[in-house]
Coordinates of C-alpha atoms in Angstrom, one line a residue:
Q1 CA -65.5 7.9 57.1
N2 CA -66.1 7.3 53.1
K3 CA -69.6 5.9 53.8
E4 CA -70.6 9.3 55.4
V5 CA -69.6 11.5 52.8
V6 CA -70.8 9.0 50.1
Y7 CA -74.2 9.1 51.7
Q8 CA -74.1 12.9 51.8
I9 CA -73.5 13.3 48.2
F10 CA -75.7 10.7 47.1
N11 CA -78.5 12.1 49.1
A12 CA -77.8 15.5 47.6
L13 CA -77.9 14.1 44.2
N14 CA -81.1 12.5 44.7
D15 CA -82.8 15.4 46.4
N16 CA -81.6 17.5 43.3
G17 CA -83.4 15.1 41.0
Y18 CA -80.1 13.7 39.4
I19 CA -80.6 10.1 40.4
V20 CA -82.7 7.8 38.5
E21 CA -84.0 4.4 38.4
V22 CA -82.9 2.2 35.3
E23 CA -83.2 -1.4 34.3
D24 CA -80.1 -3.2 33.4
K25 CA -78.7 -6.5 32.6
Q26 CA -76.1 -7.6 35.1
A27 CA -73.7 -10.6 34.5
Y28 CA -74.3 -13.7 36.5
C29 CA -72.1 -16.8 36.5
N30 CA -74.2 -20.1 36.1
I31 CA -71.0 -22.2 37.4
D32 CA -70.2 -20.1 40.4
K33 CA -74.0 -19.1 41.1
R34 CA -73.1 -15.6 41.7
F35 CA -73.5 -12.0 40.2
L36 CA -70.3 -10.6 38.8
T37 CA -68.8 -7.3 39.2
D38 CA -67.8 -5.6 36.0
R39 CA -64.1 -6.5 36.8
L40 CA -64.9 -10.1 37.1
I41 CA -66.0 -10.5 33.7
E42 CA -63.7 -10.6 30.7
G43 CA -64.2 -10.8 26.7
D44 CA -63.4 -9.5 23.5
C45 CA -63.6 -5.7 23.4
P46 CA -66.3 -4.6 20.7
Y47 CA -64.1 -1.9 19.4
C48 CA -60.3 -3.0 19.4
K49 CA -61.1 -6.9 19.7
Y50 CA -58.6 -7.1 22.7
N51 CA -59.3 -10.4 24.2
K52 CA -58.9 -9.4 27.9
A53 CA -61.1 -6.6 28.0
R54 CA -63.1 -6.2 31.4
G55 CA -66.7 -5.5 31.9
D56 CA -66.3 -2.0 32.7
Q57 CA -63.4 -0.9 30.5
C58 CA -61.0 -2.0 27.8
E59 CA -57.4 -1.9 29.0
N60 CA -56.1 -1.7 25.5
C61 CA -58.2 1.1 23.9
G62 CA -59.4 2.7 27.1
R63 CA -63.0 2.7 26.1
L64 CA -65.5 2.4 28.9
L65 CA -67.9 -0.7 28.3
D66 CA -70.9 -2.4 29.8
P67 CA -70.7 -5.9 30.4
D68 CA -73.3 -7.0 27.9
Q69 CA -71.1 -5.4 25.2
L70 CA -68.4 -7.9 25.5
V71 CA -68.1 -10.5 22.8
N72 CA -67.6 -14.1 24.1
P73 CA -67.9 -13.2 27.8
R74 CA -66.6 -15.4 30.3
C75 CA -66.2 -15.5 34.3
S76 CA -62.6 -14.5 35.4
I77 CA -63.1 -16.7 38.3
C78 CA -63.8 -19.9 37.1
G79 CA -62.7 -19.1 33.4
K80 CA -66.1 -20.5 31.8
N81 CA -68.3 -18.7 29.3
E82 CA -71.6 -20.0 31.2
I83 CA -72.8 -16.3 31.7
S84 CA -76.3 -15.0 31.6
F85 CA -77.2 -11.4 31.7
L86 CA -80.1 -10.9 34.1
K87 CA -82.2 -8.0 34.5
V88 CA -81.8 -6.1 37.5
K89 CA -82.8 -2.8 38.7
N90 CA -80.1 -0.1 39.5
L91 CA -79.6 3.4 40.3
A92 CA -77.8 6.0 37.6
I93 CA -76.5 9.5 37.9
A94 CA -78.5 11.4 35.1
L95 CA -75.4 12.8 33.4
D96 CA -77.7 13.9 30.5
K97 CA -79.2 16.5 32.8
L98 CA -75.9 17.8 34.1
Q99 CA -74.4 17.9 30.5
G100 CA -74.5 21.7 30.4
K101 CA -72.9 22.2 33.8
I102 CA -70.2 19.6 33.0
L103 CA -69.4 21.2 29.6
D104 CA -69.1 24.4 31.3
F105 CA -66.8 23.0 33.9
V106 CA -64.6 21.4 31.2
E107 CA -64.4 24.4 28.9
T108 CA -63.4 26.9 32.0
S109 CA -61.2 24.6 34.1
S110 CA -59.4 23.0 31.1
K111 CA -57.8 26.7 30.6
N112 CA -55.8 25.6 33.8
N113 CA -53.1 23.7 31.9
W114 CA -55.1 20.5 31.5
S115 CA -53.2 18.0 29.4
K116 CA -54.4 18.0 25.7
N117 CA -55.6 14.4 26.0
A118 CA -57.8 15.3 29.1
K119 CA -59.4 18.3 27.3
N120 CA -59.9 16.6 23.9
K121 CA -61.3 13.3 25.3
A122 CA -63.7 15.1 27.9
L123 CA -65.1 17.4 25.1
S124 CA -65.4 14.2 22.8
Y125 CA -67.4 12.4 25.5
I126 CA -69.8 15.2 26.0
K127 CA -70.2 15.8 22.3
E128 CA -71.4 12.5 22.0
G129 CA -74.2 13.1 24.4
L130 CA -73.8 12.1 28.0
K131 CA -76.2 9.4 29.2
P132 CA -77.3 8.1 32.7
R133 CA -74.4 6.1 34.2
D134 CA -75.0 3.3 36.6
I135 CA -73.6 3.9 40.3
T136 CA -74.9 0.8 41.9
R137 CA -74.7 -3.1 41.5
S138 CA -76.4 -5.9 43.0
M139 CA -73.6 -7.3 45.0
K140 CA -72.9 -7.9 48.8
W141 CA -69.5 -6.4 49.1
G142 CA -69.4 -2.4 49.1
I143 CA -71.3 0.6 50.6
P144 CA -75.0 -0.3 51.0
V145 CA -77.4 1.8 49.0
P146 CA -79.5 3.9 51.5
L147 CA -82.7 3.7 49.6
K148 CA -85.8 1.7 49.9
G149 CA -86.0 -1.1 47.3
F150 CA -82.2 -1.4 46.8
E151 CA -81.4 -3.1 50.0
H152 CA -79.6 -5.8 48.3
S153 CA -77.4 -3.3 46.2
V154 CA -74.1 -1.5 46.8
F155 CA -72.5 1.6 45.2
Y156 CA -70.3 0.9 42.2
V157 CA -66.8 1.6 42.9
W158 CA -66.4 4.5 40.4
F159 CA -69.0 6.4 42.6
D160 CA -67.7 6.0 45.9
A161 CA -63.9 5.7 45.0
P162 CA -63.4 9.4 43.9
I163 CA -65.6 10.5 47.0
A164 CA -62.7 8.9 49.0
Y165 CA -60.3 11.9 47.8
I166 CA -62.6 13.9 50.4
S167 CA -63.0 11.3 53.0
M168 CA -59.1 10.5 53.2
T169 CA -58.5 14.2 53.8
K170 CA -61.1 14.4 56.5
D171 CA -59.7 11.3 58.1
W172 CA -56.3 13.0 57.9
D173 CA -57.4 16.1 59.6
G174 CA -61.0 16.2 60.8
K175 CA -60.6 20.0 61.7
R176 CA -59.0 21.4 58.7
W177 CA -60.3 19.1 55.8
K178 CA -62.8 21.9 54.8
D179 CA -59.8 24.4 54.2
Y180 CA -58.8 22.1 51.1
W181 CA -62.3 20.7 50.0
M182 CA -64.8 23.9 50.5
S183 CA -62.3 26.8 49.9
S184 CA -62.1 29.0 46.8
D185 CA -58.4 29.1 47.4
T186 CA -57.7 25.4 46.7
K187 CA -56.2 24.3 43.5
L188 CA -57.0 20.6 43.0
V189 CA -54.5 19.0 40.6
Q190 CA -55.1 15.4 39.7
F191 CA -52.7 13.2 37.6
M192 CA -53.8 9.8 36.0
G193 CA -53.5 7.5 33.0
K194 CA -55.6 8.2 30.1
D195 CA -57.9 5.4 30.9
N196 CA -59.3 7.4 33.8
I197 CA -60.0 10.5 31.8
E198 CA -63.8 10.1 31.6
F199 CA -64.1 9.2 35.3
H200 CA -62.3 12.4 36.4
T201 CA -63.4 14.8 33.8
V202 CA -67.1 13.9 33.4
M203 CA -68.2 11.7 36.2
W204 CA -66.5 12.9 39.3
P205 CA -67.2 16.5 38.4
G206 CA -70.8 15.5 37.8
F207 CA -71.2 14.1 41.3
L208 CA -69.8 17.5 42.6
L209 CA -71.8 19.7 40.5
G210 CA -75.2 17.9 40.8
S211 CA -74.6 17.6 44.6
N212 CA -74.2 21.2 44.9
L213 CA -72.6 21.0 48.2
G214 CA -69.9 23.6 47.6
Y215 CA -67.0 20.8 47.2
T216 CA -63.7 22.0 45.3
L217 CA -63.8 21.0 41.7
P218 CA -60.6 19.9 39.8
T219 CA -58.5 22.8 38.7
T220 CA -55.9 20.9 36.6
I221 CA -56.1 17.5 35.1
R222 CA -52.8 16.0 33.8
A223 CA -53.4 12.6 32.0
S224 CA -50.5 10.6 30.6
E225 CA -50.5 8.0 27.8
Y226 CA -49.6 4.5 28.6
L227 CA -46.2 2.9 29.6
T228 CA -46.0 -0.5 27.6
S229 CA -44.3 -3.6 27.8
K230 CA -44.1 -5.4 24.7
E231 CA -46.6 -3.2 23.0
V232 CA -49.2 -3.9 25.9
K233 CA -50.0 -1.2 28.7
F234 CA -48.5 -1.8 32.0
S235 CA -51.5 -3.2 34.2
K236 CA -51.5 -4.6 37.6
S237 CA -54.9 -6.2 37.0
A238 CA -53.7 -7.8 33.8
G239 CA -50.4 -8.9 35.3
V240 CA -48.2 -6.7 32.6
G241 CA -45.1 -5.3 33.9
L242 CA -43.3 -5.3 37.2
N243 CA -45.3 -5.0 40.3
M244 CA -44.3 -2.4 43.0
Q245 CA -42.8 -5.0 45.6
E246 CA -40.6 -6.8 42.9
A247 CA -39.2 -3.3 41.6
I248 CA -38.4 -2.0 45.0
N249 CA -36.7 -5.3 46.1
T250 CA -34.5 -5.2 42.8
L251 CA -33.7 -1.5 42.8
G252 CA -34.3 1.2 45.3
A253 CA -37.1 3.5 45.1
D254 CA -34.9 6.5 43.8
Y255 CA -34.0 4.5 40.7
W256 CA -37.6 4.0 39.7
R257 CA -38.6 7.4 40.6
F258 CA -36.1 8.8 38.0
L259 CA -36.7 6.1 35.6
L260 CA -40.3 6.3 35.5
M261 CA -40.2 10.1 35.1
Y262 CA -37.5 10.0 32.6
M263 CA -39.7 7.8 30.6
Y264 CA -43.2 9.3 31.6
P265 CA -45.4 8.9 28.6
E266 CA -46.6 12.5 28.7
T267 CA -47.7 12.8 24.9
A268 CA -47.4 9.4 23.6
D269 CA -47.2 5.8 24.6
T270 CA -43.7 4.7 25.8
E271 CA -42.2 1.3 25.5
F272 CA -40.4 0.1 28.6
T273 CA -37.5 -2.4 28.1
I274 CA -34.5 -3.4 30.4
G275 CA -32.4 -2.2 27.8
V276 CA -33.8 1.6 28.4
L277 CA -33.8 1.2 32.0
A278 CA -30.0 0.1 32.0
E279 CA -29.2 3.0 29.7
V280 CA -30.9 5.6 32.0
V281 CA -29.5 4.0 35.3
N282 CA -25.9 3.4 34.1
K283 CA -25.4 6.6 31.6
I284 CA -27.6 9.3 33.1
M285 CA -28.2 8.5 36.8
N286 CA -24.7 7.1 37.5
D287 CA -22.4 8.6 34.9
K288 CA -23.7 12.1 34.3
I289 CA -25.2 12.9 37.6
G290 CA -23.8 10.8 40.4
N291 CA -20.1 10.7 39.1
F292 CA -20.2 14.4 38.6
I293 CA -21.1 15.3 42.2
H294 CA -19.1 12.6 43.6
R295 CA -15.9 13.6 41.7
V296 CA -16.3 17.4 42.5
L297 CA -16.7 16.5 46.1
T298 CA -13.8 14.0 46.1
I299 CA -11.5 16.4 44.5
A300 CA -12.7 19.1 46.9
K301 CA -12.1 16.8 50.0
S302 CA -8.6 15.9 48.7
N303 CA -7.5 19.5 48.6
K304 CA -9.6 20.7 51.6
E305 CA -7.1 23.5 52.5
L306 CA -7.5 25.2 49.3
I307 CA -11.3 24.8 49.4
E308 CA -11.4 26.3 52.9
R309 CA -9.3 29.2 51.7
M310 CA -12.0 29.5 48.9
G311 CA -14.8 30.2 51.3
R312 CA -18.2 29.7 49.5
A313 CA -18.6 28.4 46.2
E314 CA -19.8 30.8 43.7
L315 CA -20.6 30.8 39.8
G316 CA -18.7 33.0 37.5
N317 CA -19.1 33.6 33.9
E318 CA -21.2 30.4 33.7
R319 CA -24.0 32.1 36.0
E320 CA -26.2 33.0 32.9
A321 CA -26.1 29.4 31.5
V322 CA -26.9 27.9 34.7
N323 CA -29.5 30.2 35.6
K324 CA -31.2 29.5 32.1
I325 CA -31.2 25.8 32.9
I326 CA -32.5 26.3 36.4
G327 CA -35.2 28.6 35.0
D328 CA -36.3 26.0 32.6
Y329 CA -36.3 23.5 35.4
K330 CA -38.6 25.9 37.4
S331 CA -41.0 26.9 34.5
N332 CA -41.6 23.2 33.6
F333 CA -42.6 22.3 37.0
E334 CA -45.0 25.3 37.5
E335 CA -46.6 24.1 34.1
M336 CA -46.4 20.5 35.3
H337 CA -44.5 19.2 32.6
L338 CA -42.5 17.2 35.0
R339 CA -40.5 15.2 32.6
E340 CA -39.1 18.3 31.0
A341 CA -37.9 19.3 34.4
L342 CA -36.1 16.2 34.8
Y343 CA -34.5 16.8 31.4
A344 CA -33.4 20.2 32.5
L345 CA -31.7 18.7 35.7
V346 CA -30.0 16.3 33.3
S347 CA -28.8 19.3 31.0
L348 CA -27.3 21.0 34.2
A349 CA -25.3 17.7 34.9
E350 CA -24.1 17.8 31.3
F351 CA -23.1 21.5 31.6
G352 CA -21.3 20.8 34.8
N353 CA -19.5 17.5 33.1
A354 CA -18.3 19.7 30.2
K355 CA -17.0 22.5 32.5
M356 CA -15.0 19.9 34.5
S357 CA -13.5 18.4 31.3
S358 CA -12.7 22.0 30.0
D359 CA -11.2 23.5 33.2
Q360 CA -9.6 20.3 34.7
P361 CA -8.9 21.8 38.1
W362 CA -6.5 18.9 39.0
N363 CA -4.1 20.1 36.2
Q364 CA -4.0 23.5 37.6
L365 CA -2.1 22.1 40.7
K366 CA 0.6 20.9 38.3
L367 CA 1.7 24.2 37.1
K368 CA 5.3 25.4 38.0
D369 CA 4.1 28.5 39.6
R370 CA 2.4 26.8 42.6
E371 CA 0.9 30.0 43.7
D372 CA -0.7 30.8 40.4
G373 CA -2.0 27.1 40.2
E374 CA -3.5 27.3 43.6
K375 CA -5.7 30.2 42.4
R376 CA -6.6 28.6 39.1
F377 CA -7.7 25.5 41.1
I378 CA -9.9 27.6 43.4
A379 CA -11.4 29.6 40.6
A380 CA -12.2 26.3 38.7
M381 CA -13.7 24.4 41.7
G382 CA -16.0 27.3 42.9
P383 CA -18.5 27.0 39.9
L384 CA -18.1 23.3 39.9
L385 CA -19.2 22.9 43.7
K386 CA -22.0 25.4 43.3
I387 CA -23.4 23.4 40.3
A388 CA -22.9 20.1 42.2
Y389 CA -24.8 21.6 45.2
D390 CA -27.6 23.0 42.8
L391 CA -27.9 19.4 41.2
S392 CA -28.4 18.0 44.9
V393 CA -31.2 20.4 45.5
L394 CA -32.9 19.9 42.1
L395 CA -32.8 16.3 42.6
W396 CA -34.9 16.0 45.6
P397 CA -38.4 15.7 43.9
F398 CA -37.1 13.0 41.8
T399 CA -34.6 11.0 44.1
P400 CA -35.2 12.2 47.5
D401 CA -32.7 9.8 49.3
A402 CA -29.7 10.6 46.8
S403 CA -30.6 14.3 47.2
M404 CA -30.4 14.1 50.9
K405 CA -27.1 12.1 51.1
A406 CA -25.8 14.8 48.5
L407 CA -26.7 17.6 50.4
S408 CA -25.2 16.4 53.6
Y409 CA -22.0 16.4 52.1
F410 CA -22.5 20.3 52.0
G411 CA -23.6 20.4 55.6
M412 CA -27.4 20.4 54.9
E413 CA -29.6 18.1 56.6
K414 CA -33.2 19.4 56.0
E415 CA -35.2 18.9 52.9
P416 CA -34.5 21.5 50.2
L417 CA -36.5 24.4 48.9
L418 CA -36.0 26.0 45.8
D419 CA -35.0 29.0 47.8
D420 CA -32.0 27.1 49.0
L421 CA -30.4 27.6 45.4
D422 CA -29.4 31.0 46.6
N423 CA -27.2 29.6 49.0
N424 CA -23.3 29.5 48.3
P425 CA -22.5 26.1 49.9
K426 CA -19.4 25.0 51.6
P427 CA -18.4 21.3 51.7
D428 CA -18.6 19.4 55.0
F429 CA -15.4 17.4 55.0
G430 CA -16.2 15.4 58.0
K431 CA -18.1 12.8 56.2
E432 CA -17.0 10.0 53.9
I433 CA -18.2 10.9 50.3
K434 CA -19.9 7.6 48.8
P435 CA -21.4 7.4 45.3
L436 CA -25.2 8.4 44.9
F437 CA -26.0 5.7 42.5
N438 CA -24.6 2.4 41.3
K439 CA -24.8 0.7 37.9
L440 CA -26.8 -2.1 37.2
T441 CA -25.2 -5.4 38.0
D442 CA -25.9 -8.5 35.6
E443 CA -27.6 -10.2 38.6
Q444 CA -30.3 -7.2 38.8
I445 CA -30.7 -7.4 35.1
Q446 CA -31.5 -11.1 35.0
K447 CA -34.1 -10.5 38.1
L448 CA -35.8 -7.9 36.0
E449 CA -35.8 -10.0 32.9
K450 CA -37.4 -12.8 34.9
Y451 CA -40.1 -10.5 36.6
R452 CA -41.3 -9.4 33.1

């Protein structure tokens, strides 16, 4: 499927005069007797001196590189520096010819809530002057180039990989894919790390603009800074940080979803430590959010006759404050400040905990006037149950498993929508109420420390 779309876009670019032949130097390992892909050659970055830069990009400073720019280049297969750079013919996309179109795209589209780093870096790249960028390599593995004279070449991954966004949609739904990729109603939002900004703000739009086939261009681009470990960015290829399987085996997915969004490096690099992980899991997820919801529901179940007399849970004087927090949550989502939306959720949990400590519904039942005490208990529990329910709904984008568990205690089994916040919930007392989260154990902490 991807081969078909790659050929379509390549042929259109070629027909429109945006494919040019260039002479390059490609890395060849004299030990392994093979050409090396850009990712199979390592060396020192000429800009930041990082000693594990790869032939296409430096993981440390994010600069795009050509293999022959590396200082002290070596083969990552055999580890030797017996590298020669042999002259080869490649095909390139003439980004210089597309510079005006790409600049117009960036200046127009970046008004749609692009992250600052995406906009600034894209404009910086263009200001430096775009040059033809290779889209082929003399290799055996990959999509073959359908052009005479390049029978032994394949497309470079950063040409065919973005095109796979289209191909995957086509593979998913062969009938409706054009509703997404050839419709003026589509809003394409792309999230990435800052090291992928040039590919997605310059090269990828350049492919689409140059082909002129009517494909949807990115609407919004949100690029994060780096999550780092010991001041080095997390990188699967460089073996820095936890890999996904290790992470999920040690903690459930909900924990990582919450943690990584809470630490999301939206505007600056953020250092990951086990100490921060423990703080977020134990004090925020477990104590502030999970314990609040669990405690409210447990108190309600212990006094279910009174809760049933209450009917539906509703807010009282606290309505304005709660609605303000939920409004912040919604607006941050709309503006794609996802970390700030999560912070708003935590703020609602803090508000609920403060209200519980202030109202102390359990103490109302100790009043001498039993009837008055029961009325006070019901009046206190209504808002607390509503806040616990609202938290359960708002948790869903971040911790879907915990959200569904909590909502099941309110008799709700479907995935929630924001419209469900308008509901006045009533607890379902037929289920055993279990904690949503657990604190990290010493064993889990030791495993995580070992993996790092």
